[in-house]
Short mmCIF file of C-alpha atoms and ligand atoms in Angstrom, two decimals:
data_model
loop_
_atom_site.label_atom_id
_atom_site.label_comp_id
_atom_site.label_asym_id
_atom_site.label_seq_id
_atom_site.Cartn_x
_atom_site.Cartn_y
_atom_site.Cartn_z
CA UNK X 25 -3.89 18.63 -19.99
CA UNK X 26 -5.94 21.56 -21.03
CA UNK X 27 -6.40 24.37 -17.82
CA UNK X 28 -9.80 23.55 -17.50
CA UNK X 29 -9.22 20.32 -15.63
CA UNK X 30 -7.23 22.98 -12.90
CA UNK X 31 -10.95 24.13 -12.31
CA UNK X 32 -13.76 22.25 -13.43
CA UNK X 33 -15.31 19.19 -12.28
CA UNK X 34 -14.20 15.88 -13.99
CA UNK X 35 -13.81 12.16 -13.97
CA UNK X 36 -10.64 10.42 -14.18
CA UNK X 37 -9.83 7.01 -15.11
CA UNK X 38 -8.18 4.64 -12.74
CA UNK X 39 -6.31 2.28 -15.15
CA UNK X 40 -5.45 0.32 -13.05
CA UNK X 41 -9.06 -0.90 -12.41
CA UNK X 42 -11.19 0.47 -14.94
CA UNK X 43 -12.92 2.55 -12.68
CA UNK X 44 -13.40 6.33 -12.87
CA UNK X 45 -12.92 8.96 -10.00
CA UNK X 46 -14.79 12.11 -9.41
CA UNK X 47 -12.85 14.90 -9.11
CA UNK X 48 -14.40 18.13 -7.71
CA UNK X 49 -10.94 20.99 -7.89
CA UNK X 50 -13.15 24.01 -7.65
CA UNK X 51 -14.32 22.87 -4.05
CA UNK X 52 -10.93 23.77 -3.00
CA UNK X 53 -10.42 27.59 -3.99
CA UNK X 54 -10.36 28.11 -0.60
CA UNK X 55 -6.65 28.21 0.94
CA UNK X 56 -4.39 25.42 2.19
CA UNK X 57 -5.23 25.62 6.50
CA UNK X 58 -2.44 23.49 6.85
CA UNK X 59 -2.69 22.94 10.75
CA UNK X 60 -0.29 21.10 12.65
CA UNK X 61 -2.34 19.47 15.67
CA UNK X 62 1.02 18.32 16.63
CA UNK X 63 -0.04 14.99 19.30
CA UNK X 64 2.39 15.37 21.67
CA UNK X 65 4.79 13.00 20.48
CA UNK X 66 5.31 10.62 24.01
CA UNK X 67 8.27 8.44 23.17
CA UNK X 68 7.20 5.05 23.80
CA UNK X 69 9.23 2.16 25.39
CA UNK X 70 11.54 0.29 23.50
CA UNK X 71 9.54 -2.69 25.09
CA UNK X 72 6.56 -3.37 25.82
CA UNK X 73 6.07 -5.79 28.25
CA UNK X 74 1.92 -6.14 27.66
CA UNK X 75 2.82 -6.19 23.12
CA UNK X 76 1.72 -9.62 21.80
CA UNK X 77 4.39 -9.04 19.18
CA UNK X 78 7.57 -7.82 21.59
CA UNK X 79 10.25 -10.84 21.77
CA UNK X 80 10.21 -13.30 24.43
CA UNK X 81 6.27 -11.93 25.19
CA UNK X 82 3.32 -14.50 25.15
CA UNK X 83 0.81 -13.94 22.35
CA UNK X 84 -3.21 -13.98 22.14
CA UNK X 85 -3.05 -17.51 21.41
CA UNK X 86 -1.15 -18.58 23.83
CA UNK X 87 1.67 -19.28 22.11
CA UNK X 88 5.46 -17.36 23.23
CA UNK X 89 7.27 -14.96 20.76
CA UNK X 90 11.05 -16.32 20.30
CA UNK X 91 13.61 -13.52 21.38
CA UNK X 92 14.26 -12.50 17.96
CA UNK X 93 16.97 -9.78 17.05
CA UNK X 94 15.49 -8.39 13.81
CA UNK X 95 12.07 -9.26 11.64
CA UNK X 96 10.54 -12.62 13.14
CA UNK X 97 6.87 -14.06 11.35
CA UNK X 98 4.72 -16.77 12.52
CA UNK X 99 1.05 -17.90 11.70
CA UNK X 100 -1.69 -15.57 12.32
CA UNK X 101 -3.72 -16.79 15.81
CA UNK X 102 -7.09 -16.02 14.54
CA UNK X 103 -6.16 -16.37 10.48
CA UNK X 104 -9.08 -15.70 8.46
CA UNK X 105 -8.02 -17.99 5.99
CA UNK X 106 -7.11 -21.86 6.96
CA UNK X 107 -5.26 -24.08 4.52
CA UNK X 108 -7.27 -27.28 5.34
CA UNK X 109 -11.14 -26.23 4.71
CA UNK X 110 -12.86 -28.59 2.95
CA UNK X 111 -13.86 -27.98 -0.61
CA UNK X 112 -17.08 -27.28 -1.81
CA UNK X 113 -19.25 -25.18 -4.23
CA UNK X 114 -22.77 -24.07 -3.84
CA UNK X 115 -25.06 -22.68 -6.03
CA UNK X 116 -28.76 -21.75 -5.91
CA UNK X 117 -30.35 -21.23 -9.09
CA UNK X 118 -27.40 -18.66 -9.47
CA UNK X 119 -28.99 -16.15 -6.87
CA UNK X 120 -26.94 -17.43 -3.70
CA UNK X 121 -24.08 -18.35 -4.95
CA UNK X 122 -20.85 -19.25 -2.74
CA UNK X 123 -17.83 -21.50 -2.71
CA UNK X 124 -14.90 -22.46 0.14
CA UNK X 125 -11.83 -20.58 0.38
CA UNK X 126 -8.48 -22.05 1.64
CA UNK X 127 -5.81 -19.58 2.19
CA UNK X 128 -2.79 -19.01 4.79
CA UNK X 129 -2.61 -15.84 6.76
CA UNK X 130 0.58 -14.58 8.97
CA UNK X 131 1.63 -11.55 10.94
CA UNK X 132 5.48 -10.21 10.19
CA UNK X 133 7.30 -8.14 12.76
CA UNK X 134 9.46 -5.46 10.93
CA UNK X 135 11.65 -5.15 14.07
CA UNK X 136 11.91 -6.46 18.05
CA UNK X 137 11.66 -2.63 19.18
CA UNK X 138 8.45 -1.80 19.93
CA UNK X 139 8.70 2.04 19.64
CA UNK X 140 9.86 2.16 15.94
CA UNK X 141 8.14 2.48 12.41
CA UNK X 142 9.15 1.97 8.80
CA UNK X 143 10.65 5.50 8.58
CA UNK X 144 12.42 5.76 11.71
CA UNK X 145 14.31 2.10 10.53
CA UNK X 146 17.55 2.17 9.18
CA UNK X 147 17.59 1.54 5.22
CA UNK X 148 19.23 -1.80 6.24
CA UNK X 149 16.49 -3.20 8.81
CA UNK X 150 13.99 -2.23 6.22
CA UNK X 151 16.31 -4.49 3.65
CA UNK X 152 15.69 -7.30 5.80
CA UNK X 153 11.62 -6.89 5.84
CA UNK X 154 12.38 -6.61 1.99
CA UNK X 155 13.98 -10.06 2.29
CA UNK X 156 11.98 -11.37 4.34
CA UNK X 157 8.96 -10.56 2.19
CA UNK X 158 10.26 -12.05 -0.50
CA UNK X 159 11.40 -15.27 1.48
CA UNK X 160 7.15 -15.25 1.95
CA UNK X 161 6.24 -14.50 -1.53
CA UNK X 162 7.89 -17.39 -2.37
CA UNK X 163 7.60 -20.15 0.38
CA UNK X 164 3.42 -19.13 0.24
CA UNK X 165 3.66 -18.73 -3.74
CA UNK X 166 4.94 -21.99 -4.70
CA UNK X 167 2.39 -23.70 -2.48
CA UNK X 168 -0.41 -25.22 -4.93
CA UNK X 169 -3.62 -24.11 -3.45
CA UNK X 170 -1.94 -20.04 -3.66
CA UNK X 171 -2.32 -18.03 -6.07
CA UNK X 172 -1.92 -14.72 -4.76
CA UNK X 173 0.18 -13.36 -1.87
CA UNK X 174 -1.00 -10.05 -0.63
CA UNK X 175 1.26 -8.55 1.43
CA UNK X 176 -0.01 -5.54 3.44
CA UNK X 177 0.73 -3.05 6.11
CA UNK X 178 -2.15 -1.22 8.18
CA UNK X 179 -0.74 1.31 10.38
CA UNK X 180 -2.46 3.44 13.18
CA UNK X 181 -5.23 3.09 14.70
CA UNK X 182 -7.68 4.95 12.28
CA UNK X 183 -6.89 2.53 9.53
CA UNK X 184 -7.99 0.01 12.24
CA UNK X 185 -4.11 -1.06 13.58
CA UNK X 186 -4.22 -3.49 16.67
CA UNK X 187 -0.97 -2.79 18.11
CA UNK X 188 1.34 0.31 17.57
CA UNK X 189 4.47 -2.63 17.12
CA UNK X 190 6.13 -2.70 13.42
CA UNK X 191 4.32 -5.37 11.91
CA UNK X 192 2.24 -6.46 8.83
CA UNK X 193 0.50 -9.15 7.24
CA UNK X 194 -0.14 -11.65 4.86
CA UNK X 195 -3.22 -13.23 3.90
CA UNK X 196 -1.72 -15.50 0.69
CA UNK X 197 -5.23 -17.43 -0.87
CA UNK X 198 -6.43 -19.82 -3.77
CA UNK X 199 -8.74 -16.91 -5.38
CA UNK X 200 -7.15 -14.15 -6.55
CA UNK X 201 -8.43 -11.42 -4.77
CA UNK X 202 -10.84 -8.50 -6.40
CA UNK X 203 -8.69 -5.60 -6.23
CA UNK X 204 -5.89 -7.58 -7.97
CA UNK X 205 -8.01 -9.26 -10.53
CA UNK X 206 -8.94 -6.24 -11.82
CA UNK X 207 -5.53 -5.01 -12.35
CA UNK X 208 -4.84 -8.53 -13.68
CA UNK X 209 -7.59 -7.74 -16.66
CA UNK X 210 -6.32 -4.32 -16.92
CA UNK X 211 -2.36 -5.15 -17.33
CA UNK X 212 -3.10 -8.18 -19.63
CA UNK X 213 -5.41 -6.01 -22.21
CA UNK X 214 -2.71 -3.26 -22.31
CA UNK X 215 -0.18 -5.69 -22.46
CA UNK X 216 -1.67 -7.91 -25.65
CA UNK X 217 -2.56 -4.80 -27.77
CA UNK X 218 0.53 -3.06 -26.81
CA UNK X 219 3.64 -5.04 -26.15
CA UNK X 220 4.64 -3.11 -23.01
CA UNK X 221 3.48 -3.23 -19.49
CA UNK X 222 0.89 -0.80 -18.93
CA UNK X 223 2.99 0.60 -15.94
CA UNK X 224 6.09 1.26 -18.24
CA UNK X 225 4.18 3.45 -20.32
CA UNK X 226 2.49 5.27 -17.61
CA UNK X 227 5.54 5.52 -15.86
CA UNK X 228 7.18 6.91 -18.92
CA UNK X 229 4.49 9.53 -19.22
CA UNK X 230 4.69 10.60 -15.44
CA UNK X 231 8.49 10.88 -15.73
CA UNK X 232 7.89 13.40 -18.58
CA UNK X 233 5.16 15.62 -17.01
CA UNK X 234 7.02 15.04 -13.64
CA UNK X 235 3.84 17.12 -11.79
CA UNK X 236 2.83 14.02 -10.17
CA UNK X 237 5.94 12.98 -9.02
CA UNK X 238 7.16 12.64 -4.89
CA UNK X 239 10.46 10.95 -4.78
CA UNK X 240 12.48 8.65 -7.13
CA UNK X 241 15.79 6.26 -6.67
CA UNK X 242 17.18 4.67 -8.79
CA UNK X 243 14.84 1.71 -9.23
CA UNK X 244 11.83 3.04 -7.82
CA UNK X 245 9.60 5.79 -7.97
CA UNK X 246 6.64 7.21 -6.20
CA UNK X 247 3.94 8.89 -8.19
CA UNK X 248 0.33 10.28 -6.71
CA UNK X 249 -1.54 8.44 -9.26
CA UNK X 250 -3.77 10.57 -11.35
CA UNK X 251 -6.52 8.79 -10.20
CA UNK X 252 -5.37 8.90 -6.76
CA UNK X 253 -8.61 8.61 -4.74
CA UNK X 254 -7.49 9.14 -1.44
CA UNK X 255 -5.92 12.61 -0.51
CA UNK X 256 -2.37 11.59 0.00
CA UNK X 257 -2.59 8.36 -2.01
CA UNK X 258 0.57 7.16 -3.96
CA UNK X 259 1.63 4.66 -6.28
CA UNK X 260 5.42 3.16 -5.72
CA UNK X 261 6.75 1.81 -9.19
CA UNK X 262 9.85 0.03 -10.10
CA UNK X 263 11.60 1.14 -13.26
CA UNK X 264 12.33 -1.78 -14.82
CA UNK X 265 9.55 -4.25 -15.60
CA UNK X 266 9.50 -7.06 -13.55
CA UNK X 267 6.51 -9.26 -11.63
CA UNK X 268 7.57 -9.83 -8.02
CA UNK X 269 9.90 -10.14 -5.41
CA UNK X 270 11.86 -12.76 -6.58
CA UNK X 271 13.06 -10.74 -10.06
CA UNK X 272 14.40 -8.26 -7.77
CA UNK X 273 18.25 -8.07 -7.54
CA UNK X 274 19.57 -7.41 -4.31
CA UNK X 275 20.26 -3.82 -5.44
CA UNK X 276 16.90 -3.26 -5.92
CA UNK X 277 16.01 -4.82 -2.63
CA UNK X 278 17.94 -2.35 -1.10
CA UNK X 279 16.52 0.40 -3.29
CA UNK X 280 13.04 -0.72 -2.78
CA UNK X 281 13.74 -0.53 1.06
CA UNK X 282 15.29 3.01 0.70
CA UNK X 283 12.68 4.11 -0.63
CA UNK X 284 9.92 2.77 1.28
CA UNK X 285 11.59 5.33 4.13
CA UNK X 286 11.36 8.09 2.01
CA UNK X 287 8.20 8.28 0.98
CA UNK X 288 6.67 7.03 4.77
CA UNK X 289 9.16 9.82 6.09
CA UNK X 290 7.76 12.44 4.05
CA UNK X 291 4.31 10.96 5.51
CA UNK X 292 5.25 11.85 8.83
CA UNK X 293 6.64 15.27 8.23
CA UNK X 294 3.45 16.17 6.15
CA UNK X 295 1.55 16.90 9.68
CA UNK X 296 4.41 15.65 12.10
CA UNK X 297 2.78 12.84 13.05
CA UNK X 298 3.26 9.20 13.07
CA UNK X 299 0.95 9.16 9.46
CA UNK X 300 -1.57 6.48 9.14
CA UNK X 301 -2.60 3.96 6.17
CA UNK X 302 -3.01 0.73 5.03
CA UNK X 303 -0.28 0.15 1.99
CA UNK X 304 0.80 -3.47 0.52
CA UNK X 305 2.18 -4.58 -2.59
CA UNK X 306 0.89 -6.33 -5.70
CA UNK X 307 3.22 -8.32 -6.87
CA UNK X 308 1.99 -11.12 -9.82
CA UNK X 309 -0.38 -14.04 -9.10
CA UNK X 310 1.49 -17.26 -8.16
CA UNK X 311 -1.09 -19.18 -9.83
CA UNK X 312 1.91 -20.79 -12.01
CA UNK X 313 1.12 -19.37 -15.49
CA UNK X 314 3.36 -17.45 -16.70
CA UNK X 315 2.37 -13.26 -16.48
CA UNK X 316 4.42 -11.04 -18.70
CA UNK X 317 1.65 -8.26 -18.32
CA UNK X 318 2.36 -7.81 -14.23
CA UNK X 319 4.14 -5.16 -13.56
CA UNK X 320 5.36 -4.91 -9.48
CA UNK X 321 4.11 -2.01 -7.44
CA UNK X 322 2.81 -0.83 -4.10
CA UNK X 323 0.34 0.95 -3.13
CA UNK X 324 -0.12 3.63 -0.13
CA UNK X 325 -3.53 4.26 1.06
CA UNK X 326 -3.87 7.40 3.73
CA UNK X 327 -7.31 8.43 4.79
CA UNK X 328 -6.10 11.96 5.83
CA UNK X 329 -7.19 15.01 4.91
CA UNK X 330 -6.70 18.34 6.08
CA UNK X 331 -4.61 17.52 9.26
CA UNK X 332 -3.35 14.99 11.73
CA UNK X 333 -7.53 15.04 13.00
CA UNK X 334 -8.92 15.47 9.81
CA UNK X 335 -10.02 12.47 7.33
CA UNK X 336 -11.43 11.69 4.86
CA UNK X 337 -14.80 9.87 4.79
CA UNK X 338 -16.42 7.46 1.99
CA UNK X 339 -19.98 8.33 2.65
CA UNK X 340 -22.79 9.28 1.12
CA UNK X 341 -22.13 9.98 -2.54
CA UNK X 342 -19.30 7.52 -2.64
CA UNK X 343 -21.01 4.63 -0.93
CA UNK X 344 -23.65 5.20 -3.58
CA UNK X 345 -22.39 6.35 -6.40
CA UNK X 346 -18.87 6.94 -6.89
CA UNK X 347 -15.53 7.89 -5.23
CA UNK X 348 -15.04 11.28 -5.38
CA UNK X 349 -12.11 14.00 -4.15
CA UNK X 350 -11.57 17.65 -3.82
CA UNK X 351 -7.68 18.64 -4.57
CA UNK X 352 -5.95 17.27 -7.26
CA UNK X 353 -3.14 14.61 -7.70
CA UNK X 354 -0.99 17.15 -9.06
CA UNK X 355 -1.32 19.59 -5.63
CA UNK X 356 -0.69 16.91 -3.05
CA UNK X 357 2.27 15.45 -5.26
CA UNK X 358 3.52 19.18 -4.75
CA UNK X 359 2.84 19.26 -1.28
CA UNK X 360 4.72 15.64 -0.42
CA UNK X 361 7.51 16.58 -2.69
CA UNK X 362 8.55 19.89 -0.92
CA UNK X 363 8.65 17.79 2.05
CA UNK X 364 12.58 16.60 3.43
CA UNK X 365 13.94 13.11 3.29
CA UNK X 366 14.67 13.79 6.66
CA UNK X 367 12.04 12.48 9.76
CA UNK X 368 11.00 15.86 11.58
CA UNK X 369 11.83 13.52 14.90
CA UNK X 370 15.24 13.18 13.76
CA UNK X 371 17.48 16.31 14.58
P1 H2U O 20 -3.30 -5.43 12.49
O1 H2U O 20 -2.16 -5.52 11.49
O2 H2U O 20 -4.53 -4.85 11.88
O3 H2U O 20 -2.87 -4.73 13.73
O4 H2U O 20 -3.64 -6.92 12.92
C1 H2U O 20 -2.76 -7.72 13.68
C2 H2U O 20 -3.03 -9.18 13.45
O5 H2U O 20 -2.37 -9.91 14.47
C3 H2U O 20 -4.49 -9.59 13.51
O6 H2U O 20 -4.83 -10.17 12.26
C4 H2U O 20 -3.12 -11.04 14.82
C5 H2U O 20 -4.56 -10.61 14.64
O7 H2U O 20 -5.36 -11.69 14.29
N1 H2U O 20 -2.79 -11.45 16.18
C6 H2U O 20 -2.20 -12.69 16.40
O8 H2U O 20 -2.02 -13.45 15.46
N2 H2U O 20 -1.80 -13.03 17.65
C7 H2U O 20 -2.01 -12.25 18.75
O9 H2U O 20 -1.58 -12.59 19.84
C8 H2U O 20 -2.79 -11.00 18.64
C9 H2U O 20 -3.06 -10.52 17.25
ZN1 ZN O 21 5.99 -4.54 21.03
#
């Protein structure tokens, strides 16, 4: 890419979606702050006796948690989705325009202790999750009224996280969602004109210009996207090109899970902080065709900025017009790369 782009205002295309990005590098001549607002890091208890997700503790709903030893999921309490709503369509001289939605929607604990997350789990705890999400991919998946399983994590309270207990969610639905569908379109056009997944060619370019690059195993890699929108945004990747969970071997179950803790490690040593965002994976539609054009990834979605105060806000310009950032993809893959494998709580 010609030096001008290091400067200069331009747009970049998300791929992915279709959509283009603002990117604004000059607004960021001036130097790197970097401040560490450390938040005094109070260890938490192990359990928490007033957690809704803690074994053995009564939830919201009244219902009791069992006392389970490792990842435990049960049916959301207040799912927005329910599997039995009755079906109907309506349609007013298409200006109000609406339809039912049936869907399933559960809430996975990654671990009985309360005090943990993602990178302070052993590579082997996080295999189980791994399992486990695939045991949920499939059991939701194969049900006929899916036919997509989005799998998510929110984490922190900025990024609007109920309880500070390792847990996600699934929300697994008859529609496939919008962010999805687009990449659906997107994948499927590359795919018929070109014969590869759109991600193994990308994938093949990033591994060449390596500037974009933040960690890699041996089946995975994690890229800030060149459209990344949000500061600290990254795309995780597997090498080969496969659809979901269940085309991964147990190898790269393991792999997947190893490096899930790198990348959320480097998170938290970027401002030594327990780092916020919501992240999930996209795995293909389960709406039983067949989808040679899906190519498995994650993504990570941070709304820092600047520091462990510091975020970023869609306002203004990019509730009206577009989304829009300052520093590039290439400087924050720089910045998360130089970063250890090692948690900055872990001595
Ligand atoms: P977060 O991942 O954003 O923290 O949301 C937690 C979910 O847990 C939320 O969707 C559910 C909420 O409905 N929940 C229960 O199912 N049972 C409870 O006892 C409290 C919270
Ligand atoms: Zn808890």
């Amino acid at each position: 890419m010609n030096e001008i782009f290091k400067n200069s205002p331009h747009r970049r295309l998300n791929i992915l979606t279709g959509e283009w990005v603002q990117v604004s590098p000059h607004r960021t001549q001036r130097p790197w702050q970097g401040q560490e607002e450390e938040q005094a890091a109070k260890k938490k208890e192990e359990y928490g006796s007033g957690c809704y997700l803690c074994p053995g503790n009564e939830r919201a709903g009244g219902n009791r948690n069992p006392a389970y030893g490792s990842t435990f999921v049960f049916d959301n309490d207040f799912s927005a989705l329910l599997p039995d709503t009755p079906q109907d369509k309506h349609n007013q001289n298409d200006l109000l325009v609406a339809k039912t939605e049936r869907g399933i929607c559960r809430v996975i604990c990654f671990s009985p202790r309360h005090n943990l997350t993602l990178p302070e789990m052993s590579v082997d705890a996080i295999t189980e999750v791994v399992e486990l999400w695939t045991v949920q991919y499939e059991e939701l998946g194969s049900k006929d009224f899916i036919n997509f399983v989005q799998i998510f994590e929110n984490k922190g309270e900025v990024m609007g996280c109920s309880n500070p207990h390792p847990h996600g969610q699934i929300w697994a639905q008859e529609s496939i969602p919008e962010e999805p569908m687009k990449e659906l379109v997107q994948q499927k056009t590359y795919f018929e004109k070109n014969g590869r997944t759109l991600l193994s060619d990308y994938l093949e370019l990033e591994l060449k210009e390596e500037k974009r690059i933040v960690v890699q195993n041996e089946d995975f890699i994690v890229i800030v996207p060149f459209w990344a929108f949000w500061p600290f945004e990254t795309i995780l990747i597997s090498r080969r090109a496969f659809g979901s969970f269940s085309d991964m071997t147990s190898g790269e179950k393991r792999s997947l899970a190893d490096i899930i803790k790198k990348i959320t490690t480097r998170y938290d040593n970027l401002f030594r902080i327990s780092f916020p965002y919501s992240a999930g994976f996209h795995p293909s539609p389960t709406d039983g065709k067949d989808h040679p054009e899906w190519h498995f990834h994650m993504h990570f979605y941070p709304p820092l900025l600047r520091s462990a105060t510091i975020k970023k806000f869609r306002v203004g310009y990019e509730m009206l017009a577009n989304p829009q950032r300052d520093i590039t993809a290439e400087y924050s893959a720089g910045m998360l790369r130089e970063l250890p494998d090692v948690h900055y709580l872990e001595k």
